JSON list of N, CA and C and ligand atoms in Angstrom, two decimals:
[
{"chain": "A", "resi": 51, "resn": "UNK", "atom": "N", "xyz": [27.04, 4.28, 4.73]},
{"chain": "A", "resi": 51, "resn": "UNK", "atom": "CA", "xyz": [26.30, 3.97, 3.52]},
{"chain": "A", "resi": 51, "resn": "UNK", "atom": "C", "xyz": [26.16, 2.47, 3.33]},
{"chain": "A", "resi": 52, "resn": "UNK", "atom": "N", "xyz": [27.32, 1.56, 3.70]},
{"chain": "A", "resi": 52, "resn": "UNK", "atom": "CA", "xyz": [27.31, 0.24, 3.61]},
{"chain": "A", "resi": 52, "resn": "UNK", "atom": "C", "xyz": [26.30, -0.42, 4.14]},
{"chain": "A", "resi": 53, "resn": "UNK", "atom": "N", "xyz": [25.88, 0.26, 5.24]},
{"chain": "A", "resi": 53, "resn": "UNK", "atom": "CA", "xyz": [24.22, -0.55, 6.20]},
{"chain": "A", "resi": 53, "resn": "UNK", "atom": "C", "xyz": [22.72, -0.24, 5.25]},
{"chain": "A", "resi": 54, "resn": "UNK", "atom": "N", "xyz": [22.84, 0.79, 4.20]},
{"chain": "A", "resi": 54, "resn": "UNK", "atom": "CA", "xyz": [21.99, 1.21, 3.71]},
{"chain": "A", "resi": 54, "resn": "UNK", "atom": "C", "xyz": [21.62, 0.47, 2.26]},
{"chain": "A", "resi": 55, "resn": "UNK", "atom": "N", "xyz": [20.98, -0.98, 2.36]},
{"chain": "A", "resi": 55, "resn": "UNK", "atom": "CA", "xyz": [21.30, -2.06, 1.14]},
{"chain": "A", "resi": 55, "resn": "UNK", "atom": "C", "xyz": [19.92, -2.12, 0.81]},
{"chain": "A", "resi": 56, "resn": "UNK", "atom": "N", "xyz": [19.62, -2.10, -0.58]},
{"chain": "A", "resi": 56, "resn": "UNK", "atom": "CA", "xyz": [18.67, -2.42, -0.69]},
{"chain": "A", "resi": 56, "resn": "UNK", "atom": "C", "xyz": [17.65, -4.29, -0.34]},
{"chain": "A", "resi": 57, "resn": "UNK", "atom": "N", "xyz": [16.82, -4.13, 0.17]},
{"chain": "A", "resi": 57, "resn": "UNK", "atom": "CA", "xyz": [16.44, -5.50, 0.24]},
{"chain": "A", "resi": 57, "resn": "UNK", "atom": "C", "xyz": [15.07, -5.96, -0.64]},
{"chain": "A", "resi": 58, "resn": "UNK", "atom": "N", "xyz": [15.12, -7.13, -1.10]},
{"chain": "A", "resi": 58, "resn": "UNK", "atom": "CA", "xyz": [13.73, -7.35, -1.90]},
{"chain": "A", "resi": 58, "resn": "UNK", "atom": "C", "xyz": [13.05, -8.71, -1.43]},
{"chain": "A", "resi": 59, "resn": "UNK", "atom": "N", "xyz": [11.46, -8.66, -1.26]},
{"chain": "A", "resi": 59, "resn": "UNK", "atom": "CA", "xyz": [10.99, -7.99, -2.57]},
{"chain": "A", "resi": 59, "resn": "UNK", "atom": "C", "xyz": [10.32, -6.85, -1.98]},
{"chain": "A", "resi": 60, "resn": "UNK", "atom": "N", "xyz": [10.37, -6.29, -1.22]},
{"chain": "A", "resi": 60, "resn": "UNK", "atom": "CA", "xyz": [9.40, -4.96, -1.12]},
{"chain": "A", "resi": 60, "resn": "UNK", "atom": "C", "xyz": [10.33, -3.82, -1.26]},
{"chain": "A", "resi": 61, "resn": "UNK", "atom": "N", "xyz": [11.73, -3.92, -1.29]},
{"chain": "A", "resi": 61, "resn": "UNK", "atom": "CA", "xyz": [12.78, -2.88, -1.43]},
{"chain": "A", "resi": 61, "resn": "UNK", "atom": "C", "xyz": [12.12, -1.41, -0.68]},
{"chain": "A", "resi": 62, "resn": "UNK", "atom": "N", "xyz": [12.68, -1.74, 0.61]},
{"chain": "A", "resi": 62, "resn": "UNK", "atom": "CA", "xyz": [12.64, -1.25, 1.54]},
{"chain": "A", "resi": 62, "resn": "UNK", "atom": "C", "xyz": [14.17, -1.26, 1.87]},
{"chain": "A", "resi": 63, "resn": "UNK", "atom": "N", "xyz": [15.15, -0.34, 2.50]},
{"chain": "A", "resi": 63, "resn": "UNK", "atom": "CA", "xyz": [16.08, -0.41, 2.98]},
{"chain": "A", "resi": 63, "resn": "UNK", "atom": "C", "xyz": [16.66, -1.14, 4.10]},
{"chain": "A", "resi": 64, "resn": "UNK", "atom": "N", "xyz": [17.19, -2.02, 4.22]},
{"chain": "A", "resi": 64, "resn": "UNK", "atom": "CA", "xyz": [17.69, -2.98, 5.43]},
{"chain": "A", "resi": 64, "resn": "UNK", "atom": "C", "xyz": [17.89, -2.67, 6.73]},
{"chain": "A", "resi": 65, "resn": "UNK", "atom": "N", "xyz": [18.79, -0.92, 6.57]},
{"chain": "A", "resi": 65, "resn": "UNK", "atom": "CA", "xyz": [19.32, -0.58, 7.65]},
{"chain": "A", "resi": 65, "resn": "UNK", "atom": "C", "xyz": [18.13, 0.15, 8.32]},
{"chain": "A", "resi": 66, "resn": "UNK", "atom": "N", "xyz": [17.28, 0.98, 7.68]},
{"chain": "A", "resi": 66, "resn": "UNK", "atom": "CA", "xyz": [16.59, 1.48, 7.88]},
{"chain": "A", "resi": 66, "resn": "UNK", "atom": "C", "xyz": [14.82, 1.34, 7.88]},
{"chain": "A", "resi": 67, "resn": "UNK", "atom": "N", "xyz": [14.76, 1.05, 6.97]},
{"chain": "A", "resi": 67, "resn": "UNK", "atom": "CA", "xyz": [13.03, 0.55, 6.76]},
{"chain": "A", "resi": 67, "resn": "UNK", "atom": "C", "xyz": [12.29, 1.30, 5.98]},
{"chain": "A", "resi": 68, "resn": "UNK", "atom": "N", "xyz": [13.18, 2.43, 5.64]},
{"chain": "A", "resi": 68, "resn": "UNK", "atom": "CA", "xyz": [12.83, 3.24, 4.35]},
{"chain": "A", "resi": 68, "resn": "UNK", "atom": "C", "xyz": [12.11, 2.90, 2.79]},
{"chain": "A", "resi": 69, "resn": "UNK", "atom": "N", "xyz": [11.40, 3.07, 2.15]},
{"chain": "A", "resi": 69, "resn": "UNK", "atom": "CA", "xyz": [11.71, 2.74, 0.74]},
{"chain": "A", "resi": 69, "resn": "UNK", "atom": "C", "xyz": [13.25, 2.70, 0.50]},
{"chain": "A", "resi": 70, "resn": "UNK", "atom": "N", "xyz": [13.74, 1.92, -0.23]},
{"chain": "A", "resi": 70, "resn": "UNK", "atom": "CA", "xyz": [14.80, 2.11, -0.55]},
{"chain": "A", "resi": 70, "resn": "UNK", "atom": "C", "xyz": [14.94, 2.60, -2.50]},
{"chain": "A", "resi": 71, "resn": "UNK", "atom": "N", "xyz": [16.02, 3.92, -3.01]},
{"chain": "A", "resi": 71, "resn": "UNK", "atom": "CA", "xyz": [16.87, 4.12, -2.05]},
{"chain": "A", "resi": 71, "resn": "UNK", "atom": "C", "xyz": [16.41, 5.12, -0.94]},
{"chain": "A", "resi": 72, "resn": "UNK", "atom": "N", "xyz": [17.17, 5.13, 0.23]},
{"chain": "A", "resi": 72, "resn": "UNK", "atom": "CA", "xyz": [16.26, 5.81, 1.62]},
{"chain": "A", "resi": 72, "resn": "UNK", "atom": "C", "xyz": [16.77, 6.73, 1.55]},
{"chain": "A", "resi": 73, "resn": "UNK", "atom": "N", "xyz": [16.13, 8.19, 2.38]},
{"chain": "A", "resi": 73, "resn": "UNK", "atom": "CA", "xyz": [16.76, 9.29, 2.56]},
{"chain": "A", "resi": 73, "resn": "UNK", "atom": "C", "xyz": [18.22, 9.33, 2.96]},
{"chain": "A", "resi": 74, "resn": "UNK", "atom": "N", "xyz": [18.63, 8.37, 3.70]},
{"chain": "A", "resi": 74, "resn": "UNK", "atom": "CA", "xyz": [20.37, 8.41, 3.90]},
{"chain": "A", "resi": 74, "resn": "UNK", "atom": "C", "xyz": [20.87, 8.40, 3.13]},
{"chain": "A", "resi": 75, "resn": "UNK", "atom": "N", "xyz": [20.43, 7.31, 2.39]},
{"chain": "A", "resi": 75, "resn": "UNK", "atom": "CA", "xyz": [21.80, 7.04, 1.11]},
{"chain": "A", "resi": 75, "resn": "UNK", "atom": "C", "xyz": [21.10, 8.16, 0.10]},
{"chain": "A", "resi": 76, "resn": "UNK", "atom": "N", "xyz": [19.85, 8.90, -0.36]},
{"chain": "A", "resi": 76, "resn": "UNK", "atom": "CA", "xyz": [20.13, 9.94, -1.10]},
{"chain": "A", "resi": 76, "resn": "UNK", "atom": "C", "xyz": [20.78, 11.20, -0.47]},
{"chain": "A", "resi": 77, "resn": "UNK", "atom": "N", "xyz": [21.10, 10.86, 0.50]},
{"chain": "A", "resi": 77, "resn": "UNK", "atom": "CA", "xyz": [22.05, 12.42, 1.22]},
{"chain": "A", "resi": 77, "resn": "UNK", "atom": "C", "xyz": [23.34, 12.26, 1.00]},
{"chain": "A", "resi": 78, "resn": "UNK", "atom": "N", "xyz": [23.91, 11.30, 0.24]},
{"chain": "A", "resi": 78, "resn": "UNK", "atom": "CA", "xyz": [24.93, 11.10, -0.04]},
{"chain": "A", "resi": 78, "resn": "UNK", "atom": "C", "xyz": [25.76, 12.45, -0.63]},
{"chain": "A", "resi": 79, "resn": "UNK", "atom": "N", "xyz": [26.80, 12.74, -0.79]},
{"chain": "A", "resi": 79, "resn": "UNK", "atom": "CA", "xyz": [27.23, 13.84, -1.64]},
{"chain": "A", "resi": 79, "resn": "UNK", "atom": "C", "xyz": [27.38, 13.51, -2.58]},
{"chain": "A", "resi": 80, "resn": "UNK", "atom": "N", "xyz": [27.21, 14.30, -3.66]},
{"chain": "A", "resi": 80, "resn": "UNK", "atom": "CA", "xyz": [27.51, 13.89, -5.22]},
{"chain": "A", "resi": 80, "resn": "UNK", "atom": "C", "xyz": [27.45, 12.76, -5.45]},
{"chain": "A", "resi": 81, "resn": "UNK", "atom": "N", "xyz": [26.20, 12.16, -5.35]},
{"chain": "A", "resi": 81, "resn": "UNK", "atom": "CA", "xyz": [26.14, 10.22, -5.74]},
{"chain": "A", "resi": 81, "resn": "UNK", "atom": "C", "xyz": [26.70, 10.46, -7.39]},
{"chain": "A", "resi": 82, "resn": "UNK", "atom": "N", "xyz": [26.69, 10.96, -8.47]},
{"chain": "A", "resi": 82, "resn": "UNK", "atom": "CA", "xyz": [27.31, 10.91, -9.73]},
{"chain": "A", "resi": 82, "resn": "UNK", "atom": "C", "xyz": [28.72, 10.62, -9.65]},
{"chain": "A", "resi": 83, "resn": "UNK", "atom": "N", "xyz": [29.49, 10.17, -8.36]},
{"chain": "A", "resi": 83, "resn": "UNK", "atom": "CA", "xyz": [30.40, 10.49, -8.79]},
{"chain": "A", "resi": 83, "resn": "UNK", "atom": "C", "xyz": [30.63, 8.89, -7.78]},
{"chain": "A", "resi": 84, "resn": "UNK", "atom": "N", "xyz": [29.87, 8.22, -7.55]},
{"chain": "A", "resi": 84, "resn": "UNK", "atom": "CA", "xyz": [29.80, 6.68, -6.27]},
{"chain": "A", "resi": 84, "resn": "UNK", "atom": "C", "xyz": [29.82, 5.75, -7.30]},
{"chain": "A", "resi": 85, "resn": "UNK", "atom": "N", "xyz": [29.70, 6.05, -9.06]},
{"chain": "A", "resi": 85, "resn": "UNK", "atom": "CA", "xyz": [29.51, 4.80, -9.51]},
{"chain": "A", "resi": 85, "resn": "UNK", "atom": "C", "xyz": [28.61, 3.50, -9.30]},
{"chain": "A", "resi": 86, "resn": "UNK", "atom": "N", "xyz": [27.32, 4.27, -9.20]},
{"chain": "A", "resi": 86, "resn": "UNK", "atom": "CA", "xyz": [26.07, 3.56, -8.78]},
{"chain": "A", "resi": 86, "resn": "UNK", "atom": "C", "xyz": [25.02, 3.22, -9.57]},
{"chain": "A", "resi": 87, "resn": "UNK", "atom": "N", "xyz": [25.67, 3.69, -10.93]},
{"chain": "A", "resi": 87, "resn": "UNK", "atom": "CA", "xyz": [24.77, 2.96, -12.36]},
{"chain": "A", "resi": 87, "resn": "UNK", "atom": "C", "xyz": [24.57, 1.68, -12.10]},
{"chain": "A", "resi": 88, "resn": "UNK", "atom": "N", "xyz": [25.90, 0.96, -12.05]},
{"chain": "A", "resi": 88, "resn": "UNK", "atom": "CA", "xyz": [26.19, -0.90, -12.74]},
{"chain": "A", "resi": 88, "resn": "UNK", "atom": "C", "xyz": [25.71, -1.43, -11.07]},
{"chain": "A", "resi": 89, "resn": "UNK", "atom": "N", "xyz": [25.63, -0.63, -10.11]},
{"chain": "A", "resi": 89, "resn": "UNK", "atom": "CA", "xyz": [25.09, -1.14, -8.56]},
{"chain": "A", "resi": 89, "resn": "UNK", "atom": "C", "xyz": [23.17, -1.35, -9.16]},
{"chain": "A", "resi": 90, "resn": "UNK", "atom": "N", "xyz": [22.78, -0.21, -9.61]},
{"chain": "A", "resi": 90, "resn": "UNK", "atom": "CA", "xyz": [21.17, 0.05, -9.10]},
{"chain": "A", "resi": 90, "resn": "UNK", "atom": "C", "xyz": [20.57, -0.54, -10.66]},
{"chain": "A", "resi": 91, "resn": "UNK", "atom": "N", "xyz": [21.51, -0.84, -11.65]},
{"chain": "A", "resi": 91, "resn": "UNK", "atom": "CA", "xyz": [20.84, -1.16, -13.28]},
{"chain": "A", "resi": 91, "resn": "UNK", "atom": "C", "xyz": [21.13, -2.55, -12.63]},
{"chain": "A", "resi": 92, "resn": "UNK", "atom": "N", "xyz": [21.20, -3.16, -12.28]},
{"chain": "A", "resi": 92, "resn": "UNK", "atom": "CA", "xyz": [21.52, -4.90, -11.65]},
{"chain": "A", "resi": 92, "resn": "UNK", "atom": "C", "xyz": [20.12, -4.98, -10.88]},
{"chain": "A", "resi": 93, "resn": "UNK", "atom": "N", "xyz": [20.05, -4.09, -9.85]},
{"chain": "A", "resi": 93, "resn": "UNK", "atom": "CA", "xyz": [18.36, -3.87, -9.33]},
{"chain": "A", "resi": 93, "resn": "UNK", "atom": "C", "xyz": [17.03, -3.67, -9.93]},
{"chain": "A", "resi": 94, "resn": "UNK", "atom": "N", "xyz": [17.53, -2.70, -10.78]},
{"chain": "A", "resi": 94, "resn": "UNK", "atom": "CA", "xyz": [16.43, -2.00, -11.17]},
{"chain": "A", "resi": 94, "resn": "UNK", "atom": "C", "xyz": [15.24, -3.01, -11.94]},
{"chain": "A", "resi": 95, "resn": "UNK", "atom": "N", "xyz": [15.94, -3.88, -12.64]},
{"chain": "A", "resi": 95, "resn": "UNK", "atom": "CA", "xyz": [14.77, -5.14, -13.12]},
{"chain": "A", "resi": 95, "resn": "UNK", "atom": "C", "xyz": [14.07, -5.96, -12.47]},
{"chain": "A", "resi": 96, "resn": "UNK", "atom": "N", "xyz": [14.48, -6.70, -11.33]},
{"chain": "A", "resi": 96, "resn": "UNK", "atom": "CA", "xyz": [13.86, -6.96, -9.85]},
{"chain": "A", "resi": 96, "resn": "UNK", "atom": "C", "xyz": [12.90, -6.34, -9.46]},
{"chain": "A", "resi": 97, "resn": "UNK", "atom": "N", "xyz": [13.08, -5.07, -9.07]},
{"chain": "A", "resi": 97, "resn": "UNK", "atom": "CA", "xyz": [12.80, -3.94, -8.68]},
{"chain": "A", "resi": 97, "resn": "UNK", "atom": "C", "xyz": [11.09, -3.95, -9.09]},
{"chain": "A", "resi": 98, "resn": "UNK", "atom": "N", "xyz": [11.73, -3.75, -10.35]},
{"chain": "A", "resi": 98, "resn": "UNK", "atom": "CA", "xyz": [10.19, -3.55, -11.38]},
{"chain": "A", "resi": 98, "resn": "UNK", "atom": "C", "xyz": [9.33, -4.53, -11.06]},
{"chain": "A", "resi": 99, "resn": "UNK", "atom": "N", "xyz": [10.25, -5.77, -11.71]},
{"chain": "A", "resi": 99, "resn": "UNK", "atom": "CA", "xyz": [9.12, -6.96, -11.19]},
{"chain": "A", "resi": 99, "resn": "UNK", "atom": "C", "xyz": [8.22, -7.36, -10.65]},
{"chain": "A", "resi": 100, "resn": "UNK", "atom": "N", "xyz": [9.26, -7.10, -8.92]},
{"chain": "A", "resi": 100, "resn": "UNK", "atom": "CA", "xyz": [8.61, -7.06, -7.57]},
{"chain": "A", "resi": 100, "resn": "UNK", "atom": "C", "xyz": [7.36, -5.70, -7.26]},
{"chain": "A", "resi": 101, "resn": "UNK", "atom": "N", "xyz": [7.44, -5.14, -7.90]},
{"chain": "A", "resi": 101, "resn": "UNK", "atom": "CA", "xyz": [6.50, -4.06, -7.63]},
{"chain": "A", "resi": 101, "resn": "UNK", "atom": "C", "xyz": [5.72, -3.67, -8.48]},
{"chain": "A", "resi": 102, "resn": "UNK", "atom": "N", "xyz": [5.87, -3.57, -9.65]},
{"chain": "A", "resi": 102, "resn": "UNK", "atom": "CA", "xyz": [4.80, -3.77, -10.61]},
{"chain": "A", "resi": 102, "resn": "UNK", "atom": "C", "xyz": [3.12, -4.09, -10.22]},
{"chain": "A", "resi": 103, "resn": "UNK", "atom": "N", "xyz": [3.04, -5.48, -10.12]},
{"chain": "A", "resi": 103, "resn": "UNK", "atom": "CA", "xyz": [2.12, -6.11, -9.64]},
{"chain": "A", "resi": 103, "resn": "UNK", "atom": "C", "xyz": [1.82, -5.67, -7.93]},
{"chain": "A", "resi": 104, "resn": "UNK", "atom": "N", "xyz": [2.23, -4.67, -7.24]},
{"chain": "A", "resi": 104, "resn": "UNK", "atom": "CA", "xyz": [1.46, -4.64, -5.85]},
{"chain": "A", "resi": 104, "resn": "UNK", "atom": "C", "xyz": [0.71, -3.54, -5.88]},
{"chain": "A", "resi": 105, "resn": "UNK", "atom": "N", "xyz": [-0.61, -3.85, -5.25]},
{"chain": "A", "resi": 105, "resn": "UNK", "atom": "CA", "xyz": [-1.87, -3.05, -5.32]},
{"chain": "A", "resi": 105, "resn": "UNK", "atom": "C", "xyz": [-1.82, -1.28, -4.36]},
{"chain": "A", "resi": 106, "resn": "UNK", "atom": "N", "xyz": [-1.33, -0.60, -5.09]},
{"chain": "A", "resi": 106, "resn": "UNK", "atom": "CA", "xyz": [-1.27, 0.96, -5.08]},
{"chain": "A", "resi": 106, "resn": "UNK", "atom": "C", "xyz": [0.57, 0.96, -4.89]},
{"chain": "A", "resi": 107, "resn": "UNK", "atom": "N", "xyz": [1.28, 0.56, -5.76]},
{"chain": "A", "resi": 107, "resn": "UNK", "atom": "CA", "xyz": [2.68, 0.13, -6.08]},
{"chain": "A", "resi": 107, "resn": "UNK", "atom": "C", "xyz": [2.79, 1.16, -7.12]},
{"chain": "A", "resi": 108, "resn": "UNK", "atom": "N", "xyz": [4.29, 1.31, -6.93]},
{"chain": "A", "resi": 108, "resn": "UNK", "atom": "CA", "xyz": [4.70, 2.40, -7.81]},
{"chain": "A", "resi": 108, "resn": "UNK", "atom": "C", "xyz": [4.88, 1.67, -9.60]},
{"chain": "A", "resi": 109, "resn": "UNK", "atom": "N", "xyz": [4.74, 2.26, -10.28]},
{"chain": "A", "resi": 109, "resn": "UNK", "atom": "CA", "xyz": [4.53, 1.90, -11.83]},
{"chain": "A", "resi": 109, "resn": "UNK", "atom": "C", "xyz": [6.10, 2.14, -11.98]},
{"chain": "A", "resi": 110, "resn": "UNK", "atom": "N", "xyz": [6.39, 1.42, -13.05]},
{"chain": "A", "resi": 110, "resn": "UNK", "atom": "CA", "xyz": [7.55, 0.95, -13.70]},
{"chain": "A", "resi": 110, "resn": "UNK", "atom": "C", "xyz": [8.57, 2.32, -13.99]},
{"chain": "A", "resi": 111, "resn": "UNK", "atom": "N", "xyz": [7.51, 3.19, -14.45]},
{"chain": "A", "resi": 111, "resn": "UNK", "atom": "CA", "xyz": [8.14, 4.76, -14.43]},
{"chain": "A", "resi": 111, "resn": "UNK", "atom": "C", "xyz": [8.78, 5.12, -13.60]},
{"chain": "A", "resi": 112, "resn": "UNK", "atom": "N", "xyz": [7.81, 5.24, -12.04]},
{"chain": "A", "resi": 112, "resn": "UNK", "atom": "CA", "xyz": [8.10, 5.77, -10.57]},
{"chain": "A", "resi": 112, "resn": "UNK", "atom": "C", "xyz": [9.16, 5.16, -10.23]},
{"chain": "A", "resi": 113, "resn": "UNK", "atom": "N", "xyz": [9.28, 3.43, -10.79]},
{"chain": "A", "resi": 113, "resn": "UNK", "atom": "CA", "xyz": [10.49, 3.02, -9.90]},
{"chain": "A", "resi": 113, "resn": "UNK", "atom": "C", "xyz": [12.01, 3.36, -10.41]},
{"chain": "A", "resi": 114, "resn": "UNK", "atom": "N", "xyz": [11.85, 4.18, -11.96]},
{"chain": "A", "resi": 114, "resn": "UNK", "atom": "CA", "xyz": [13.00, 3.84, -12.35]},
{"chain": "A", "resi": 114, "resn": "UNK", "atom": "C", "xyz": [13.79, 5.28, -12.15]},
{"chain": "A", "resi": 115, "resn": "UNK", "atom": "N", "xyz": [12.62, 6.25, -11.81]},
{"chain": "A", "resi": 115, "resn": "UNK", "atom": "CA", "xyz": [13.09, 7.40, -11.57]},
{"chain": "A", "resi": 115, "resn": "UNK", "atom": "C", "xyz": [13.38, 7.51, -9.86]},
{"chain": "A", "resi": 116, "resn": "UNK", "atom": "N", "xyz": [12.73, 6.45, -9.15]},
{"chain": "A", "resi": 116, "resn": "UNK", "atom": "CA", "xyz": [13.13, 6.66, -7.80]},
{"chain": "A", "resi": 116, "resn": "UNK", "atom": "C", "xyz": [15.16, 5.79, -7.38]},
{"chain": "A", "resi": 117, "resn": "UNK", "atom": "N", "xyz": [14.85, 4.66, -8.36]},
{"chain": "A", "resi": 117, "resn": "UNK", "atom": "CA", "xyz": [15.91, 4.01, -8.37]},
{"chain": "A", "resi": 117, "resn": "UNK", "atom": "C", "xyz": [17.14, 5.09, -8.80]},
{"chain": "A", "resi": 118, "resn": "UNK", "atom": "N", "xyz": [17.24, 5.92, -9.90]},
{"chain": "A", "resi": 118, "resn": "UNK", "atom": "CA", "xyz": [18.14, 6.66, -10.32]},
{"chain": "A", "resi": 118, "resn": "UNK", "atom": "C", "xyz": [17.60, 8.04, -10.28]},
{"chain": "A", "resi": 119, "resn": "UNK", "atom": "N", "xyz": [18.12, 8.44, -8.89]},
{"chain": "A", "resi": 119, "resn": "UNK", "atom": "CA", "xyz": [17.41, 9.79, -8.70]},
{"chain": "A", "resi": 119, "resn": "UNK", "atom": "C", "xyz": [18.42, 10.71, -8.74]},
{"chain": "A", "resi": 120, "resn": "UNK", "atom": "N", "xyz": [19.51, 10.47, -9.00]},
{"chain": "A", "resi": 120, "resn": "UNK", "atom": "CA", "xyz": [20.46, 11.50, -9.18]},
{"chain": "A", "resi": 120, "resn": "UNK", "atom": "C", "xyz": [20.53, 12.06, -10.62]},
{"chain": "A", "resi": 121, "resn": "UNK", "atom": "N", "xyz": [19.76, 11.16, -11.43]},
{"chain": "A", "resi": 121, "resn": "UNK", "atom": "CA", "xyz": [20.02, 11.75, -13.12]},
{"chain": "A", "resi": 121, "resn": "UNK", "atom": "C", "xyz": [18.84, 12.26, -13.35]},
{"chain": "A", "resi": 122, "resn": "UNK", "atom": "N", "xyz": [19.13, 13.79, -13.90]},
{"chain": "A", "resi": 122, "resn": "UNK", "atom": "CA", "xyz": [17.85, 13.88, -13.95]},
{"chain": "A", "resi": 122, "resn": "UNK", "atom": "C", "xyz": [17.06, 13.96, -15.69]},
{"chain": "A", "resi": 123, "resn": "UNK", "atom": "N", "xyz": [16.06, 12.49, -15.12]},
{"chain": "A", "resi": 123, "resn": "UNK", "atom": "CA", "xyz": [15.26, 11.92, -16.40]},
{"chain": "A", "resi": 123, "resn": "UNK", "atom": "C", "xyz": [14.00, 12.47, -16.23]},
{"chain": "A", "resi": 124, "resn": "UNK", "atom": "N", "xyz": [14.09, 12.69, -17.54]},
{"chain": "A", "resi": 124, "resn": "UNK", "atom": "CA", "xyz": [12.75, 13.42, -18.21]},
{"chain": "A", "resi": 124, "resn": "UNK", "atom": "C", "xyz": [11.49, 12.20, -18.34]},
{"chain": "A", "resi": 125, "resn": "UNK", "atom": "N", "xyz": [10.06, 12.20, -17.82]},
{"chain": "A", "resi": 125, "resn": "UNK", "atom": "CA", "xyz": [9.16, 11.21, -17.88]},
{"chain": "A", "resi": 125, "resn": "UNK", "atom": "C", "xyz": [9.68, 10.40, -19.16]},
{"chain": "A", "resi": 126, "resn": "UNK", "atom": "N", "xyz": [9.56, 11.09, -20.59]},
{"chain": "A", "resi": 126, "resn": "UNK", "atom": "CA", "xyz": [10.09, 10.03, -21.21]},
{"chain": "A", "resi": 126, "resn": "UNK", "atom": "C", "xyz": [10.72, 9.07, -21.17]},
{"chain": "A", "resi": 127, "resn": "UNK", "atom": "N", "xyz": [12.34, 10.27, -20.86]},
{"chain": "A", "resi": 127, "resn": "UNK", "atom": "CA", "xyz": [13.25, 9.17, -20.56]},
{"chain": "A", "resi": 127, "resn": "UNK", "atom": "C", "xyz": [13.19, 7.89, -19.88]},
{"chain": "A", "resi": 128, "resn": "UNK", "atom": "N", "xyz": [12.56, 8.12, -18.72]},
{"chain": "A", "resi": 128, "resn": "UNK", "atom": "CA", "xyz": [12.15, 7.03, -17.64]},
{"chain": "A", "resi": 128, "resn": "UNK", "atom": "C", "xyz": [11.53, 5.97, -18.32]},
{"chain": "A", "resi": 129, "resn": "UNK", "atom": "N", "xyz": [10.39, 6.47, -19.15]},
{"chain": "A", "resi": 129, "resn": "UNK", "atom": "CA", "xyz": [9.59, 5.36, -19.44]},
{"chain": "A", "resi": 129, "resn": "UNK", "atom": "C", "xyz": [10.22, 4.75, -20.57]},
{"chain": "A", "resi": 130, "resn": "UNK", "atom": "N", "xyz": [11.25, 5.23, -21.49]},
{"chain": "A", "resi": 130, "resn": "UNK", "atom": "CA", "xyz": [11.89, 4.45, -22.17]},
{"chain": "A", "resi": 130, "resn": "UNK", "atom": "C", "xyz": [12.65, 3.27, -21.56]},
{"chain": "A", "resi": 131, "resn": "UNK", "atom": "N", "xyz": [13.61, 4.39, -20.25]},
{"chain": "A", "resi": 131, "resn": "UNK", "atom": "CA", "xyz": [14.35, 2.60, -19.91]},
{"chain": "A", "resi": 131, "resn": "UNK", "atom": "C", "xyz": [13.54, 2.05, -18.88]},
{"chain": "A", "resi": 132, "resn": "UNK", "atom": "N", "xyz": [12.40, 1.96, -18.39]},
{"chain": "A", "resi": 132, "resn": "UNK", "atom": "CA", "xyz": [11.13, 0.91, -17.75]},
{"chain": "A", "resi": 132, "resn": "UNK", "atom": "C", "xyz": [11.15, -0.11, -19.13]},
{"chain": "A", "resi": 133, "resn": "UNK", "atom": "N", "xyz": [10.66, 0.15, -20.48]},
{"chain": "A", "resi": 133, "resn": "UNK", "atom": "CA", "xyz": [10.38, -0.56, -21.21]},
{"chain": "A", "resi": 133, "resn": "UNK", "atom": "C", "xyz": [11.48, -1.36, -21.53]},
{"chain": "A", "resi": 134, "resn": "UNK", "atom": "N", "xyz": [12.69, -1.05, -21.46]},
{"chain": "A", "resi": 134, "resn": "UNK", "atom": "CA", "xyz": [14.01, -1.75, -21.56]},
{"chain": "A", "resi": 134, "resn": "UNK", "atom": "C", "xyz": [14.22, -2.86, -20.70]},
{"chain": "A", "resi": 135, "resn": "UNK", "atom": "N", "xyz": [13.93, -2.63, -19.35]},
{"chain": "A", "resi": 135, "resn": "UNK", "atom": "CA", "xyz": [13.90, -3.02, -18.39]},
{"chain": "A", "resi": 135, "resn": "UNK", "atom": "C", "xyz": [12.90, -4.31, -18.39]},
{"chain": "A", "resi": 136, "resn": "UNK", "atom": "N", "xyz": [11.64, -4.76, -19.06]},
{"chain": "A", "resi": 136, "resn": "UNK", "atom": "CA", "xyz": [11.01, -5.70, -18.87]},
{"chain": "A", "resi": 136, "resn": "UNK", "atom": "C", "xyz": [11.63, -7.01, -19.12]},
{"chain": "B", "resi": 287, "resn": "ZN", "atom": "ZN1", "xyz": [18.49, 3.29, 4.80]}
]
């Protein structure tokens, strides 16, 4: 999992070349339990930033539900903490 880092600004996975996070690290077992809130909420504003603005780029929504894909957020939810996130 350690090779599997996110990199920016296109956050793509390092080890891999994946979007990141990449299919490896979501095969993780029980990520709820890796303590990967205070890891991916440190990203997740970057994240947005960097991608926001690229032309057929995922929207602030997409990224926040791809970033935290183990919880499962309701569109709202998402788009509440995108707006948090600016
Ligand atoms: Zn990877």
């Amino acid at each position: 999992m350690a090779t599997h880092v996110a990199g920016s600004p296109d956050w793509r996975c390092r080890g891999c070349g994946q979007p990141w996070p990449c299919p490896a690290l979501r095969a993780m077992p029980d990520p709820a339990s890796q303590d990967l809130l205070p890891v991916v909420s440190a990203l997740l504003t970057a994240a947005i930033r960097d991608l926001r603005g690229r032309p057929g780029g995922p929207d602030p929504i997409d990224v926040v539900r791809r970033f935290l894909w183990w919880l499962p957020l309701s569109h709202d939810e998402a788009r509440a903490i995108a707006l948090r996130m600016r």
